[in-house]
Coordinates of C-alpha atoms in Angstrom, one line a residue:
Chain Q
X1 CA -25.8 15.9 12.3
X2 CA -25.6 15.2 15.8
X3 CA -22.8 16.9 17.9
X4 CA -19.7 14.5 18.3
X5 CA -19.0 13.0 21.5
X6 CA -16.1 14.3 23.4
X7 CA -13.8 12.4 25.6
X8 CA -12.4 14.2 28.9
X9 CA -9.1 13.8 28.6
X10 CA -6.3 15.9 30.1
X11 CA -4.1 16.7 27.0
X12 CA -1.3 18.3 29.0
X13 CA -0.9 15.1 31.5
X14 CA -0.9 12.9 28.4
X15 CA 1.9 14.8 26.7
X16 CA 4.0 14.5 29.9
X17 CA 3.1 10.7 29.9
X18 CA 4.6 10.5 26.5
X19 CA 7.6 12.5 27.4
X20 CA 8.5 10.3 30.4
X21 CA 7.6 7.3 28.1
X22 CA 10.0 8.4 25.3
X23 CA 12.6 9.9 27.8
X24 CA 12.6 13.0 25.5
X25 CA 11.1 16.4 25.5
X26 CA 9.3 15.4 22.3
X27 CA 11.4 17.4 20.1
X28 CA 14.1 16.2 17.6
X29 CA 17.4 18.1 18.9
X30 CA 19.3 17.2 16.0
X31 CA 16.7 18.9 13.5
X32 CA 15.6 21.5 15.8
X33 CA 11.9 20.5 14.9
X34 CA 8.8 19.4 16.4
X35 CA 8.4 15.7 16.6
X36 CA 5.3 16.1 14.3
X37 CA 7.2 17.6 11.5
X38 CA 10.0 15.1 11.6
X39 CA 8.4 11.9 13.0
X40 CA 9.8 8.5 11.3
X41 CA 7.8 5.7 10.4
X42 CA 6.3 3.8 13.1
X43 CA 3.6 1.2 14.3
X44 CA 1.6 2.7 16.8
X45 CA -0.5 -0.3 17.8
X46 CA 1.4 -3.3 17.7
X47 CA -1.1 -6.5 18.6
X48 CA 0.4 -9.5 19.9
X49 CA -0.5 -12.9 18.7
X50 CA -3.7 -14.3 19.9
X51 CA -3.2 -17.4 21.8
X52 CA -5.9 -19.9 21.2
X53 CA -7.6 -21.2 24.5
X54 CA -8.8 -24.6 22.4
X55 CA -9.0 -27.4 23.4
X56 CA -7.4 -27.0 26.8
X57 CA -10.0 -25.0 28.3
X58 CA -12.8 -26.9 27.2
X59 CA -11.4 -30.2 28.0
X60 CA -10.5 -29.0 31.2
X61 CA -13.8 -26.7 32.2
X62 CA -16.7 -28.1 30.0
X63 CA -19.1 -26.6 28.2
X64 CA -21.8 -25.4 31.0
X65 CA -18.6 -23.9 33.2
X66 CA -17.7 -21.5 30.2
X67 CA -21.5 -20.5 29.5
X68 CA -21.7 -19.8 33.1
X69 CA -18.9 -17.5 32.9
X70 CA -19.7 -15.7 29.8
X71 CA -23.4 -14.8 31.0
X72 CA -22.0 -13.8 34.6
X73 CA -19.5 -11.7 32.8
X74 CA -22.4 -10.1 30.8
X75 CA -24.6 -9.7 33.7
X76 CA -21.9 -7.4 35.2
X77 CA -21.3 -5.4 31.8
X78 CA -25.0 -4.8 31.7
X79 CA -24.7 -3.1 35.3
X80 CA -21.6 -1.3 34.2
X81 CA -21.0 2.0 32.1
X82 CA -20.5 -0.6 29.3
X83 CA -24.1 -1.4 29.3
X84 CA -25.2 1.2 26.2
X85 CA -23.6 -1.5 23.8
X86 CA -26.5 -3.5 24.4
X87 CA -29.2 -0.8 23.8
X88 CA -32.3 -1.0 26.0
X89 CA -33.7 -4.2 25.2
X90 CA -33.2 -7.0 27.8
X91 CA -34.4 -9.3 25.1
X92 CA -31.3 -8.2 22.6
X93 CA -29.0 -8.2 25.7
X94 CA -30.1 -12.1 26.1
X95 CA -29.6 -13.0 22.7
X96 CA -26.1 -10.9 22.3
X97 CA -25.2 -12.8 25.8
X98 CA -25.9 -16.4 24.6
X99 CA -24.2 -15.6 21.3
X100 CA -21.2 -14.7 22.8
X101 CA -21.3 -17.8 25.1
X102 CA -21.8 -20.1 21.8
X103 CA -18.9 -18.5 20.3
X104 CA -16.7 -18.9 23.6
X105 CA -17.8 -22.8 23.9
X106 CA -16.4 -23.1 20.4
X107 CA -13.4 -21.0 20.9
X108 CA -12.2 -23.1 23.8
X109 CA -12.5 -26.4 21.8
X110 CA -16.3 -27.1 21.9
X111 CA -18.9 -27.5 19.3
X112 CA -19.1 -24.9 16.2
X113 CA -22.4 -23.3 17.7
X114 CA -21.2 -19.9 16.5
X115 CA -19.5 -20.3 13.0
X116 CA -22.0 -22.9 11.8
X117 CA -24.6 -19.8 12.0
X118 CA -22.6 -16.4 12.0
X119 CA -19.5 -17.6 10.1
X120 CA -16.2 -15.6 11.0
X121 CA -16.4 -13.8 14.3
X122 CA -14.4 -10.7 13.0
X123 CA -14.8 -9.3 16.6
X124 CA -12.8 -6.1 15.7
X125 CA -15.1 -5.4 13.1
X126 CA -18.5 -6.2 14.5
X127 CA -17.4 -4.1 17.3
X128 CA -16.7 -1.0 15.1
X129 CA -20.3 0.8 15.6
X130 CA -19.4 1.3 19.4
X131 CA -16.7 3.5 20.7
X132 CA -14.4 1.3 22.7
X133 CA -11.2 2.9 24.5
X134 CA -8.5 1.7 26.1
X135 CA -10.3 2.3 29.6
X136 CA -13.5 0.3 28.2
X137 CA -11.1 -2.6 27.6
X138 CA -9.6 -2.5 31.1
X139 CA -13.2 -2.2 32.4
X140 CA -14.2 -5.4 30.6
X141 CA -11.0 -7.4 31.5
X142 CA -11.7 -6.4 35.4
X143 CA -15.1 -7.8 35.2
X144 CA -13.8 -11.0 33.3
X145 CA -11.2 -11.4 36.3
X146 CA -14.1 -10.9 39.0
X147 CA -16.2 -13.5 37.0
X148 CA -13.3 -15.8 36.9
X149 CA -13.1 -16.0 40.8
X150 CA -16.8 -15.6 41.2
X151 CA -17.9 -18.5 39.1
X152 CA -15.3 -20.4 40.6
X153 CA -13.5 -21.1 37.2
X154 CA -10.9 -23.9 37.2
X155 CA -7.6 -21.9 37.9
X156 CA -5.3 -23.8 35.0
X157 CA -8.4 -23.4 32.9
X158 CA -8.6 -19.8 33.6
X159 CA -5.3 -19.0 32.7
X160 CA -5.2 -20.3 29.5
X161 CA -8.5 -18.4 29.0
X162 CA -7.2 -15.3 30.3
X163 CA -4.2 -15.1 27.8
X164 CA -6.6 -15.5 24.9
X165 CA -9.4 -12.8 26.3
X166 CA -6.6 -10.5 27.1
X167 CA -4.7 -10.9 23.6
X168 CA -8.1 -10.5 21.7
X169 CA -9.4 -7.9 23.6
X170 CA -6.6 -5.7 22.4
X171 CA -7.9 -5.8 18.9
X172 CA -11.4 -4.5 20.0
X173 CA -10.2 -1.0 21.1
X174 CA -11.2 1.5 18.1
X175 CA -11.0 4.6 20.0
X176 CA -7.7 5.7 21.0
X177 CA -7.7 8.0 24.3
X178 CA -4.1 8.0 25.6
X179 CA -0.7 9.2 24.6
X180 CA 0.7 5.6 25.2
X181 CA -0.3 2.5 23.8
X182 CA -2.3 0.0 25.8
X183 CA -1.4 -2.0 28.4
X184 CA -0.8 -5.9 28.8
X185 CA -2.5 -7.2 31.9
X186 CA -1.1 -10.5 33.0
X187 CA -3.2 -13.4 34.8
X188 CA -1.8 -12.7 37.9
X189 CA -2.4 -9.0 37.9
X190 CA -6.0 -9.8 37.0
X191 CA -6.5 -12.1 40.0
X192 CA -5.0 -9.6 42.1
X193 CA -7.6 -7.2 40.8
X194 CA -10.3 -9.4 41.4
X195 CA -9.4 -9.8 45.0
X196 CA -9.7 -6.2 45.1
X197 CA -13.0 -5.8 43.3
X198 CA -14.5 -8.6 45.8
X199 CA -13.6 -6.3 48.6
X200 CA -15.7 -3.5 47.2
X201 CA -19.4 -3.6 47.0
X202 CA -19.9 -3.8 42.9
Chain K
X1 CA -23.2 8.8 32.0
X2 CA -24.6 10.0 28.9
X3 CA -25.0 7.6 26.0
X4 CA -21.9 6.9 24.1
X5 CA -21.6 7.8 20.5
X6 CA -22.7 4.9 17.9
X7 CA -20.9 5.0 14.2
X8 CA -23.1 4.4 11.4
X9 CA -21.1 1.2 10.0
X10 CA -22.2 -1.9 7.9
X11 CA -20.3 -4.4 9.6
X12 CA -21.0 -6.9 7.0
X13 CA -19.8 -4.6 4.4
X14 CA -16.4 -4.0 6.3
X15 CA -16.2 -7.8 7.0
X16 CA -16.1 -8.6 3.1
X17 CA -13.7 -5.7 2.4
X18 CA -11.4 -7.4 5.0
X19 CA -11.9 -10.9 3.0
X20 CA -11.3 -9.1 -0.6
X21 CA -8.3 -7.5 0.8
X22 CA -6.6 -10.4 2.8
X23 CA -7.8 -12.7 -0.1
X24 CA -9.2 -15.4 2.7
X25 CA -12.4 -16.1 4.1
X26 CA -10.8 -15.0 7.4
X27 CA -10.5 -18.4 8.6
X28 CA -7.5 -20.0 9.0
X29 CA -7.6 -23.2 7.2
X30 CA -4.4 -25.3 8.6
X31 CA -5.9 -24.9 12.2
X32 CA -9.6 -24.9 11.3
X33 CA -10.2 -21.9 13.4
X34 CA -11.4 -18.1 13.5
X35 CA -8.9 -15.6 12.8
X36 CA -9.6 -14.1 16.1
X37 CA -8.7 -17.3 17.7
X38 CA -5.3 -18.0 16.1
X39 CA -4.6 -14.2 14.9
X40 CA -0.8 -13.8 14.6
X41 CA 1.0 -10.8 15.9
X42 CA 0.5 -7.7 13.7
X43 CA 0.8 -3.8 13.5
X44 CA -2.5 -2.5 12.2
X45 CA -1.6 1.1 11.9
X46 CA 1.6 1.6 10.3
X47 CA 2.5 5.1 10.3
X48 CA 4.4 6.6 7.5
X49 CA 7.6 8.8 8.0
X50 CA 6.4 12.6 8.5
X51 CA 8.4 14.7 5.5
X52 CA 8.9 17.9 6.9
X53 CA 7.8 21.1 4.4
X54 CA 10.8 23.1 5.8
X55 CA 12.4 25.4 4.4
X56 CA 11.0 24.9 1.1
X57 CA 7.5 25.9 1.5
X58 CA 8.3 29.3 3.7
X59 CA 11.0 30.2 1.2
X60 CA 9.0 29.6 -1.8
X61 CA 5.4 30.4 -0.6
X62 CA 6.1 32.9 2.2
X63 CA 4.4 33.8 5.4
X64 CA 1.2 35.6 4.3
X65 CA 0.7 32.7 1.5
X66 CA 0.6 30.3 4.3
X67 CA -1.5 32.2 6.7
X68 CA -4.2 32.8 4.3
X69 CA -4.0 28.9 3.2
X70 CA -4.9 27.8 6.7
X71 CA -7.4 30.6 7.6
X72 CA -9.5 29.6 4.2
X73 CA -9.1 25.9 5.3
X74 CA -10.3 26.6 8.7
X75 CA -13.1 28.5 7.2
X76 CA -14.2 25.7 5.4
X77 CA -13.8 23.5 8.3
X78 CA -16.2 25.9 10.1
X79 CA -18.9 25.2 7.6
X80 CA -18.5 21.4 7.4
X81 CA -19.7 18.5 9.6
X82 CA -16.1 18.9 11.2
X83 CA -17.2 22.1 12.8
X84 CA -18.3 20.6 16.3
X85 CA -14.3 20.8 17.0
X86 CA -14.5 24.3 17.4
X87 CA -17.4 24.2 19.7
X88 CA -20.0 27.1 19.4
X89 CA -17.6 30.2 19.8
X90 CA -16.7 32.6 16.7
X91 CA -13.9 33.8 19.5
X92 CA -12.4 30.3 19.9
X93 CA -12.5 29.2 16.3
X94 CA -10.3 32.6 15.4
X95 CA -7.9 32.0 18.2
X96 CA -7.7 28.1 16.9
X97 CA -7.2 29.0 13.3
X98 CA -4.4 31.9 13.8
X99 CA -2.7 29.5 16.4
X100 CA -2.6 26.8 13.6
X101 CA -1.4 29.5 11.1
X102 CA 1.4 30.2 13.7
X103 CA 2.3 26.7 13.6
X104 CA 2.0 25.8 9.9
X105 CA 4.6 28.8 9.5
X106 CA 6.8 27.4 11.7
X107 CA 6.7 24.0 10.4
X108 CA 7.1 25.4 6.8
X109 CA 10.3 26.9 7.9
X110 CA 9.4 30.4 9.7
X111 CA 9.8 32.1 12.8
X112 CA 9.0 29.7 15.9
X113 CA 5.6 31.6 16.5
X114 CA 4.0 28.4 17.9
X115 CA 6.8 26.2 19.8
X116 CA 8.0 29.4 21.7
X117 CA 4.6 30.2 23.1
X118 CA 2.9 26.3 23.1
X119 CA 5.9 23.8 23.4
X120 CA 5.6 20.6 21.2
X121 CA 2.6 20.4 19.1
X122 CA 1.7 16.9 20.0
X123 CA -1.0 17.2 17.4
X124 CA -2.2 13.3 17.8
X125 CA -2.3 13.7 21.7
X126 CA -3.9 17.5 21.3
X127 CA -7.0 16.0 19.3
X128 CA -7.3 12.9 21.7
X129 CA -10.8 14.5 23.2
X130 CA -12.2 14.8 19.8
X131 CA -13.5 11.7 18.0
X132 CA -11.6 11.6 14.5
X133 CA -12.1 8.7 12.1
X134 CA -10.5 7.9 8.6
X135 CA -13.5 9.6 6.9
X136 CA -13.1 12.8 9.0
X137 CA -9.2 12.8 7.8
X138 CA -10.3 12.3 4.2
X139 CA -12.7 15.6 4.5
X140 CA -10.0 17.3 6.0
X141 CA -7.6 16.9 3.3
X142 CA -10.3 17.3 0.7
X143 CA -10.8 20.9 2.0
X144 CA -7.0 21.4 2.2
X145 CA -7.0 20.3 -1.6
X146 CA -9.6 22.9 -2.6
X147 CA -7.9 25.6 -0.3
X148 CA -4.6 25.2 -1.8
X149 CA -6.3 25.8 -5.3
X150 CA -8.9 28.3 -4.1
X151 CA -5.9 30.3 -2.7
X152 CA -3.7 29.9 -5.7
X153 CA -1.1 28.3 -3.8
X154 CA 2.3 28.3 -5.7
X155 CA 2.1 24.4 -7.0
X156 CA 5.4 23.3 -6.3
X157 CA 5.4 24.7 -2.6
X158 CA 1.7 23.0 -2.6
X159 CA 3.2 19.7 -3.6
X160 CA 5.7 19.6 -0.5
X161 CA 3.1 21.1 1.7
X162 CA 0.8 18.1 1.0
X163 CA 3.2 15.6 1.7
X164 CA 3.7 17.0 4.8
X165 CA 0.1 17.1 5.8
X166 CA -1.0 13.9 4.4
X167 CA 1.7 12.3 6.3
X168 CA 0.8 13.9 9.6
X169 CA -3.0 13.6 9.3
X170 CA -2.7 9.9 9.6
X171 CA -1.7 10.2 13.1
X172 CA -4.3 12.3 14.2
X173 CA -7.1 9.7 13.3
X174 CA -7.9 8.1 16.8
X175 CA -11.2 6.4 16.0
X176 CA -11.1 3.3 13.7
X177 CA -14.3 2.9 11.7
X178 CA -13.2 0.5 9.1
X179 CA -11.9 -3.0 8.6
X180 CA -9.1 -1.8 6.4
X181 CA -6.1 0.8 7.3
X182 CA -6.5 4.5 6.1
X183 CA -5.3 5.0 2.5
X184 CA -2.7 7.4 1.3
X185 CA -3.6 10.4 -0.6
X186 CA -1.2 11.7 -3.2
X187 CA -1.1 15.3 -4.7
X188 CA -2.2 14.2 -8.1
X189 CA -5.5 12.5 -6.3
X190 CA -5.8 15.7 -4.3
X191 CA -5.7 18.0 -7.2
X192 CA -8.1 15.6 -9.4
X193 CA -10.5 15.9 -6.0
X194 CA -9.9 19.7 -5.4
X195 CA -11.4 20.3 -9.2
X196 CA -14.4 18.2 -8.7
X197 CA -15.0 20.0 -5.2
X198 CA -14.8 23.3 -7.8
X199 CA -17.8 22.0 -9.8
X200 CA -19.8 21.4 -6.7
X201 CA -21.7 24.2 -4.7
X202 CA -19.7 23.8 -1.3

């Protein structure tokens, strides 16, 4: 048995964040007990609706533009701390990037390149072996925002596409590393972040 | 950046488990799209009420019995694959075991040994640095079931205690490793498991 991974988390900071978020001390004054002892039922993760990008994005942007976007995004991922998911093999990286492009073309309203070969995408399940935190999702999204700008993806298709990937990405997080639930990222926020990233050398 | 941990997960098995659970193919026939593209809002993790063991368990079992139970359980943890959470130091292990005993005595209705020193327990947050899967929780619970039997914990206090730790333990899982939500474990199931473990050399 190898040593299990530890995340660098400032526990006291996270407890403070939760207190501020809840507006309480974390205690239940009416019973004088810890929240853990008396905590009521709650849903910690509430996933929002996933909003399909089909058929608009395929109609507006077309297959080649979608493929270029996904491949460019994967190149950014491969140069980022998220690269471990692809392993060491460039060949494997290429297979994954092309397969993802097939899926995105189909999801956006194009030909059934993915489902005809692989069936259901089940993205959350397919990513279970790989640790994906809230921060990993945010980096993945930031690099998508940069990709939309850098590949000059049509802006109106980009906004519909963003709503899809942002809502889907919440469901791929499988490692909770924060006290608070993951945050939504609007298309406007994404475009601001993309401009910031453009000013930095990446 | 070190390589991220990978869990050994049979993805196709998990997809099949989810299909059986949902009773569908994973596709939405009415729209002819993947579930990931059109998935409706849902709460994946729904935590049940946490049921306090206070004041009954302290009144029935008393402080020493609760301390013995927690320390025994920690010794089993330290000899299990979950031992990484304690690091390499026996001294550190002892501090954690005693602190946990303080917390459990207080939670069960005894003196405020824990909160007077450490404040809110915030168990979920305090465990965030350590990867804890559904399977880790089940092993933790199995070793508690064994501890209740081996330390001859009073049976009626044991059942109240179990309801508390079983409901709390769901909230400490921070790494999803399965397609399906974590399962509830009743006191009866726990006692059956404890008898099975008693028959194995541990």
